[in-house]
Short mmCIF file of C-alpha atoms in Angstrom, two decimals:
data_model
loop_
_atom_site.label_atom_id
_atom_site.label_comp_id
_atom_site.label_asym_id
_atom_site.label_seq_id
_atom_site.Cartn_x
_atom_site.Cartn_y
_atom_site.Cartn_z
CA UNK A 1 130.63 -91.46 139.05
CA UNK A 2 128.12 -91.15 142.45
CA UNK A 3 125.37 -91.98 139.53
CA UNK A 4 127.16 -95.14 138.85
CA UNK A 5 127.64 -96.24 142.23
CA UNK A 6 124.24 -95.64 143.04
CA UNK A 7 123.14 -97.95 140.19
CA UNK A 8 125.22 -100.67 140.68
CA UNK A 9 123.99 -100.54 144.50
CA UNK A 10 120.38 -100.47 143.37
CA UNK A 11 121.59 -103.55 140.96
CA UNK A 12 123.01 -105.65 144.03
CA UNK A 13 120.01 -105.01 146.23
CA UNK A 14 117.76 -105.94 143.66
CA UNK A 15 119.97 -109.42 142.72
CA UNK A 16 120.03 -110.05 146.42
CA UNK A 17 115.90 -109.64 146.67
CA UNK A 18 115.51 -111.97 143.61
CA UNK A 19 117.86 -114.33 145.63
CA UNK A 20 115.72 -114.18 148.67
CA UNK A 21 112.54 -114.56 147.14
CA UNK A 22 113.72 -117.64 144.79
CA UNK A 23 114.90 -119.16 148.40
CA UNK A 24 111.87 -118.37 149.86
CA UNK A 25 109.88 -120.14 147.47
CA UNK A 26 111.61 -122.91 147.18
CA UNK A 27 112.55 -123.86 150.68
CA UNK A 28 108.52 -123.74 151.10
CA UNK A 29 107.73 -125.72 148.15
CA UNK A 30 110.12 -128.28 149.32
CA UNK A 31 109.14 -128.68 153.34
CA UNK A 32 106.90 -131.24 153.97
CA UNK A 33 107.50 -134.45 156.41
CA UNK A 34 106.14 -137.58 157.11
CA UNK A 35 105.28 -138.73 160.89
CA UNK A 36 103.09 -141.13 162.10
CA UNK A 37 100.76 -140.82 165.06
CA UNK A 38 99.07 -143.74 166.77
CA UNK A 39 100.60 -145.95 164.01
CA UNK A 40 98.71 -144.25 161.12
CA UNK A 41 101.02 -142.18 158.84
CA UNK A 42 100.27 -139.09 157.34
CA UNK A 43 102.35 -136.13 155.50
CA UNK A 44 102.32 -132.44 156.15
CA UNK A 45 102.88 -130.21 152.96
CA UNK A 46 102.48 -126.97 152.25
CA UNK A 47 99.68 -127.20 149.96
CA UNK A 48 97.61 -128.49 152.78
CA UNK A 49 97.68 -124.47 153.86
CA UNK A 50 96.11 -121.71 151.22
CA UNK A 51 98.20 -119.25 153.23
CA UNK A 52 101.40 -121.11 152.62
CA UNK A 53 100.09 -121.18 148.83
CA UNK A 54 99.95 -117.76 148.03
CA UNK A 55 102.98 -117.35 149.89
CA UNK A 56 104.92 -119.41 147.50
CA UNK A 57 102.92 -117.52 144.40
CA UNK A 58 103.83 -114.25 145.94
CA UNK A 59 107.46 -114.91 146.10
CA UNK A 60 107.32 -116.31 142.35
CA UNK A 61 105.71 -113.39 141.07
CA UNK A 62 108.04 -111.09 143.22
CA UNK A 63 111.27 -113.24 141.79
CA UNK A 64 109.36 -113.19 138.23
CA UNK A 65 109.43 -109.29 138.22
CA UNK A 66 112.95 -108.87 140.29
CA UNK A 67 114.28 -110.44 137.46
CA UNK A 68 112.98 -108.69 135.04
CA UNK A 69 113.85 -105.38 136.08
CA UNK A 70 117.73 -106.10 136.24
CA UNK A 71 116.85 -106.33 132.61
CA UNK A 72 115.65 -102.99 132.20
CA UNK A 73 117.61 -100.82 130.16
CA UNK A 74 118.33 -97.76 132.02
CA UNK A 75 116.85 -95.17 129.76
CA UNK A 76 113.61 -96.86 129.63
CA UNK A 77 110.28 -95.62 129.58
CA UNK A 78 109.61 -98.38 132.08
CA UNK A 79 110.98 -96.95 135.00
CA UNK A 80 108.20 -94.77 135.53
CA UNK A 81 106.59 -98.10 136.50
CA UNK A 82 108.85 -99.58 138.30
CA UNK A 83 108.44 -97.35 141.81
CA UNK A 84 104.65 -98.24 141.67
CA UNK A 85 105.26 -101.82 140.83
CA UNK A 86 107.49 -102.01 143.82
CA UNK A 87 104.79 -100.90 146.06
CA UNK A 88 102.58 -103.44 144.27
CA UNK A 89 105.54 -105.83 144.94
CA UNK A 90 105.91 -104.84 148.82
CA UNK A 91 102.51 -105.25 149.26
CA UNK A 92 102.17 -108.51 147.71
CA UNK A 93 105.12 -110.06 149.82
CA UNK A 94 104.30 -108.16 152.96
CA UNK A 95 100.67 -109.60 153.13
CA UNK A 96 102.16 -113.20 151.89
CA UNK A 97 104.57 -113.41 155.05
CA UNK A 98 101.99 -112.24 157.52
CA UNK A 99 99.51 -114.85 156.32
CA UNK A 100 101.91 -117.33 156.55
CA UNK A 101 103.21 -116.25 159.88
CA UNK A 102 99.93 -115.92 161.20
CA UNK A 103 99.16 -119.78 160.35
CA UNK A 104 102.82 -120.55 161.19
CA UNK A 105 102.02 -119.06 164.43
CA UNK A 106 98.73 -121.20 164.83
CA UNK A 107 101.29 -124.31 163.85
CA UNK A 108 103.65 -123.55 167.18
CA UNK A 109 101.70 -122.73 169.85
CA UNK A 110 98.29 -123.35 168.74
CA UNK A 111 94.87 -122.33 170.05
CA UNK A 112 93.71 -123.69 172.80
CA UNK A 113 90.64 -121.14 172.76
CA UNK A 114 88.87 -122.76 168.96
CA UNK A 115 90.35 -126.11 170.57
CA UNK A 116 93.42 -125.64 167.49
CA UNK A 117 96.21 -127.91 168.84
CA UNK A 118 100.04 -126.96 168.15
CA UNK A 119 101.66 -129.54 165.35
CA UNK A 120 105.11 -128.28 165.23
CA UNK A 121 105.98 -130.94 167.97
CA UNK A 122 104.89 -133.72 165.81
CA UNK A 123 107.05 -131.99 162.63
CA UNK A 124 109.64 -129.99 163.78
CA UNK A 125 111.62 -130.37 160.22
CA UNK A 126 108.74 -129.11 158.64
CA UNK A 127 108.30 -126.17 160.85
CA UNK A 128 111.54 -124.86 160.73
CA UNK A 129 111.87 -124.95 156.97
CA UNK A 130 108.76 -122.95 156.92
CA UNK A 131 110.43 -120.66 159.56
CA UNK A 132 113.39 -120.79 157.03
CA UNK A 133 111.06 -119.43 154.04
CA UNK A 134 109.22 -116.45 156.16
CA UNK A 135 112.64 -115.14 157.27
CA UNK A 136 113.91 -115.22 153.82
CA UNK A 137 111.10 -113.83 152.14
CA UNK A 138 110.78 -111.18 154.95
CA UNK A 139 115.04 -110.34 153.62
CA UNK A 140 113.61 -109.94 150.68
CA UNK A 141 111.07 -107.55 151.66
CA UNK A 142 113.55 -105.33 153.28
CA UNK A 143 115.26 -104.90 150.40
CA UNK A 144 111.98 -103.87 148.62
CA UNK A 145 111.02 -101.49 151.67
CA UNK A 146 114.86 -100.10 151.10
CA UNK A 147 114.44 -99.56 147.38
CA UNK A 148 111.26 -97.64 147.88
CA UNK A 149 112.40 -94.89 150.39
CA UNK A 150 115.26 -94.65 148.05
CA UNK A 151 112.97 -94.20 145.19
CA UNK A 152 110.84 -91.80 147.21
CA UNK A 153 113.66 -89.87 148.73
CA UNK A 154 115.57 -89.47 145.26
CA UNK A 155 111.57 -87.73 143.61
CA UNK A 156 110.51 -85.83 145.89
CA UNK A 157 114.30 -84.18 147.12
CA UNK A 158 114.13 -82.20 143.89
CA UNK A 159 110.63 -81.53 143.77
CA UNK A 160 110.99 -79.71 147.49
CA UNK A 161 114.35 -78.19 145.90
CA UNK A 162 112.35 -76.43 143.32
CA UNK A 163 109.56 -74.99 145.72
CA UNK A 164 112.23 -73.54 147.99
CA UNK B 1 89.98 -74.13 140.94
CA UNK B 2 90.57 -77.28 139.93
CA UNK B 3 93.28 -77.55 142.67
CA UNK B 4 90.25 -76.88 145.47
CA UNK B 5 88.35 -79.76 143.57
CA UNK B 6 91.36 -82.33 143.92
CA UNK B 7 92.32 -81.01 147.60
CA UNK B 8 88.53 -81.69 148.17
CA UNK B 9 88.26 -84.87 146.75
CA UNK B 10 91.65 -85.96 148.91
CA UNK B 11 90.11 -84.54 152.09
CA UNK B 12 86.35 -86.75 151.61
CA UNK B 13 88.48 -89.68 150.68
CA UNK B 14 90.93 -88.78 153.64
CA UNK B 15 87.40 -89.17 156.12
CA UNK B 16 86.06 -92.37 154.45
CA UNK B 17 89.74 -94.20 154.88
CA UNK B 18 89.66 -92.47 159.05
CA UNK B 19 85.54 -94.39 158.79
CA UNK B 20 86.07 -97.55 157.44
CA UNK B 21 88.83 -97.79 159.62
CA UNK B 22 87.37 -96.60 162.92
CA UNK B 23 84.39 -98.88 162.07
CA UNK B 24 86.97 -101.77 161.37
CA UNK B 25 88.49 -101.54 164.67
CA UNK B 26 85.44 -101.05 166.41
CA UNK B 27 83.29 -104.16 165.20
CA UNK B 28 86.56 -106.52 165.55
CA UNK B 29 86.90 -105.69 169.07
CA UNK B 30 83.08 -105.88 170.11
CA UNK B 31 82.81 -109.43 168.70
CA UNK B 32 82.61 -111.72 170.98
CA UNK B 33 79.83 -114.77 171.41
CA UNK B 34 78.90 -116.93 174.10
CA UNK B 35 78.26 -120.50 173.42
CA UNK B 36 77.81 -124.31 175.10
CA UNK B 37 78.96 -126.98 173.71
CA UNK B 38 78.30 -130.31 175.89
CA UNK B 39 77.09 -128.15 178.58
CA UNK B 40 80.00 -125.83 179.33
CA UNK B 41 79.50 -122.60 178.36
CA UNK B 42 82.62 -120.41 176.57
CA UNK B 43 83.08 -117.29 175.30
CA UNK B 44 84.93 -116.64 171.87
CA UNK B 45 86.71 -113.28 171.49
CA UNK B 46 88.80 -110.85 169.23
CA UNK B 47 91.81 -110.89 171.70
CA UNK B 48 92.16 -114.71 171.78
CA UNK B 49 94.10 -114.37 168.75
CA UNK B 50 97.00 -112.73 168.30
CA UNK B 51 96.15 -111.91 164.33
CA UNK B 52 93.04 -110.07 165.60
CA UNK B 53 94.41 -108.24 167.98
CA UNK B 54 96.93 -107.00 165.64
CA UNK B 55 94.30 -106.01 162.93
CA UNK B 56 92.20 -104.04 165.66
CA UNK B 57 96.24 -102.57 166.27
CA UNK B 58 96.81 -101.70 163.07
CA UNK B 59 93.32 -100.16 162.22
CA UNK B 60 93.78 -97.93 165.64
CA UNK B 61 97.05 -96.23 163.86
CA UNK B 62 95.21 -95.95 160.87
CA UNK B 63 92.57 -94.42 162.28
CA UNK B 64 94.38 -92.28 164.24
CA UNK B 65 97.35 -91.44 161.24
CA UNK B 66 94.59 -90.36 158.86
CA UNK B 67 92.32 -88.31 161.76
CA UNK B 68 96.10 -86.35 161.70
CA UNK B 69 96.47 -85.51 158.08
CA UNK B 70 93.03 -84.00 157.49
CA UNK B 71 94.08 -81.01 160.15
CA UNK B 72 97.60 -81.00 158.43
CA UNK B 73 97.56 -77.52 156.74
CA UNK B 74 98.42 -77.47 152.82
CA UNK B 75 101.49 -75.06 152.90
CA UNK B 76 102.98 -77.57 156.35
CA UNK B 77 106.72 -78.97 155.15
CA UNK B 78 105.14 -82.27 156.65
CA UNK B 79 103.49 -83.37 153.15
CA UNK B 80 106.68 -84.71 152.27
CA UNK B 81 106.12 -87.52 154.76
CA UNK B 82 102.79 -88.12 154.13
CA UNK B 83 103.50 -89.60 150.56
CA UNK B 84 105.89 -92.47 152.99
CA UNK B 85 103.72 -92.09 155.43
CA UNK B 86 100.65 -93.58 153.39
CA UNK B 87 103.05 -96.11 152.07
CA UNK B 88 103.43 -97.18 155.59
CA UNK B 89 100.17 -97.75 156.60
CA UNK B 90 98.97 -99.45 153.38
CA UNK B 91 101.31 -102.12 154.27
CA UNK B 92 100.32 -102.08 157.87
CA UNK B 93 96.46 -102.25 156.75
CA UNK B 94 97.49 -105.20 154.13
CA UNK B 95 99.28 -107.42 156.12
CA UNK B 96 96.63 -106.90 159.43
CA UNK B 97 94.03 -107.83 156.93
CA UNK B 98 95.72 -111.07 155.53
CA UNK B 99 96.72 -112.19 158.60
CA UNK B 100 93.22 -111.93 159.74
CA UNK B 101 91.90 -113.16 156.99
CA UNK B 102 94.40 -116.43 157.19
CA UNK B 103 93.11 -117.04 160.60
CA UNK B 104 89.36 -116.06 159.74
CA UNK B 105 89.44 -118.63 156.89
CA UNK B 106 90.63 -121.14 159.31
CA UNK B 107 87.92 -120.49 161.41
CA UNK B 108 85.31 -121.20 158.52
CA UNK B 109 86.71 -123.87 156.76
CA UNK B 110 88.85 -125.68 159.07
CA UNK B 111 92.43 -127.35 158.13
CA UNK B 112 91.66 -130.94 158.16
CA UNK B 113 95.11 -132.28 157.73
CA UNK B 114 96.39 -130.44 160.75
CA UNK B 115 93.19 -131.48 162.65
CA UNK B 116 91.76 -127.88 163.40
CA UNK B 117 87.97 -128.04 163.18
CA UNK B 118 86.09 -125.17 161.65
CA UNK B 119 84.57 -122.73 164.45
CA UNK B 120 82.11 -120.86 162.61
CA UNK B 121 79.55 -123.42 163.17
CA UNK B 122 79.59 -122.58 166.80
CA UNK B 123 79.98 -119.08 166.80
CA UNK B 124 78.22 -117.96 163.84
CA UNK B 125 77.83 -114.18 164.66
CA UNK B 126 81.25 -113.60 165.61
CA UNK B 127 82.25 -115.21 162.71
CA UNK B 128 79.74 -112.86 161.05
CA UNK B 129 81.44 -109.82 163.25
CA UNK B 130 85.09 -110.94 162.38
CA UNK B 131 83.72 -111.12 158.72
CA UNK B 132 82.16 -107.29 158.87
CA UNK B 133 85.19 -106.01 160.53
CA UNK B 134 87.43 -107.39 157.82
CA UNK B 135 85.67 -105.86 154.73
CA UNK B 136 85.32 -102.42 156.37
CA UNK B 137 89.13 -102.37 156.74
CA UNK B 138 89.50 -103.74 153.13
CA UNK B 139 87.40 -100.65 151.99
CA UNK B 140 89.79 -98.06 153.99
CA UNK B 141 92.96 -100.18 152.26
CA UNK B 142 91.67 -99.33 148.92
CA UNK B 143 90.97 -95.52 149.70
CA UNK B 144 94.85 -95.63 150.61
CA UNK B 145 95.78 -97.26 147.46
CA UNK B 146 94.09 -94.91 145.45
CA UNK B 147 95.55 -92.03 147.18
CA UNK B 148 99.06 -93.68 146.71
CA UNK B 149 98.45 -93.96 142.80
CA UNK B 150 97.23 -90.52 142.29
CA UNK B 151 100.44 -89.49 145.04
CA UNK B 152 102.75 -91.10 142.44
CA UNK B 153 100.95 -89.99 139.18
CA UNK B 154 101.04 -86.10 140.45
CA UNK B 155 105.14 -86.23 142.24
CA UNK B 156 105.82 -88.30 138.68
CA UNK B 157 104.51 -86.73 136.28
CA UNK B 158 105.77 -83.36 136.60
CA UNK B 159 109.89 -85.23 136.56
CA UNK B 160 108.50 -86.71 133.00
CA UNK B 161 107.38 -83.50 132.02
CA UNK B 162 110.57 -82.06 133.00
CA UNK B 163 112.81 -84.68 131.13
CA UNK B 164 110.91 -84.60 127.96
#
């Protein structure tokens, strides 16, 4: 019964950190605005930004393999690979949202040292739907961070059971 | 005997990781260049951005963290954290080093639809420093990945072992 529970609690975390990765992604892929400045017009996307592009491949890839684990049978040879595929997985979105947070930081208050001027007041839509995608991702990557001291608190308990 | 050998390897790995790291957060925060551009004169350093000062941050604790484990003795209950522990400070190495690397890549290449200019131009030995500090830390982030994998091979294995 408590072996159940605990599965269907891994199941729900790991639906939720598909969710918050697929939201990630796409509320990234979608921001982009259109302002005009001195009468020219111009559009901000978030393929102007590589940082902003590997974010939205790391979230893929992280809703990609989310995904596919929920598939995983539970008796599977597999899940030997899943604990080091969620550090992989950690990793990948953990470096992903401080990339983008470090640019996203550049974005709102800007530079004034390298002469890097803040945009978010010319695109504030676009700025907070990129503030929308780190905090989702960054969800996401609690759940991940959750699953792991799970994982590493359920092998090593009875390793340190059998030393004692 | 073959115990001593992998407790030995773990330990010269161990002091690479605690040197690549030192050296990381030592060349980041002696960069610094002073230049004139139109006459005024400016300095460019690590703490006028907040990414770099969180890499130089985040290589401290790693330098410090790993300088702690090599005097951990063998038979301490503590090794049960060090297998989270590690896990910790990969991701604390990973995301200092993208963030960095985010802003670094600004630096050099600019982000013409935002209107930052590339820096490196400028300041081409910081840029060189910032560069020098960033693969030394990449080289202490791999040590740590390694030790993670053969971590999760050895606590894994043995459950496997057990099942089968």
């Amino acid at each position: 019964m408590a072996k159940i529970t605990k599965r269907l609690c891994t199941l729900v975390l790991r639906l939720m950190a598909v969710g918050a990765t697929l939201l990630a992604a796409i509320v990234m892929v979608t921001s982009h605005q259109r302002t005009s400045i001195f009468g020219i017009s111009f559009e901000v996307k978030y393929n102007h930004t590589p940082a902003f592009q590997y974010f939205v491949i790391a979230n893929a890839i992280a809703t990609v393999y989310g995904f596919l684990v929920i598939f995983l049978p539970s008796e599977s040879q597999l899940w030997r690979l899943v604990v080091a595929l969620d550090v992989v997985i950690t990793v990948l979105l953990s470096t992903s949202i401080s990339a983008a947070l470090a640019i996203g930081t550049l974005g709102k208050n800007g530079n004034s040292y390298a002469g890097w001027l803040p945009i978010c007041g010319q695109v504030p839509k676009y700025c907070d739907q990129v503030k929308g995608a780190l905090i989702s991702s960054f969800v996401g990557l609690i759940i991940y961070v959750l699953l792991l001291l799970y994982a590493i608190h359920t092998v090593l308990d009875p390793l340190l059971l059998r030393k004692t």
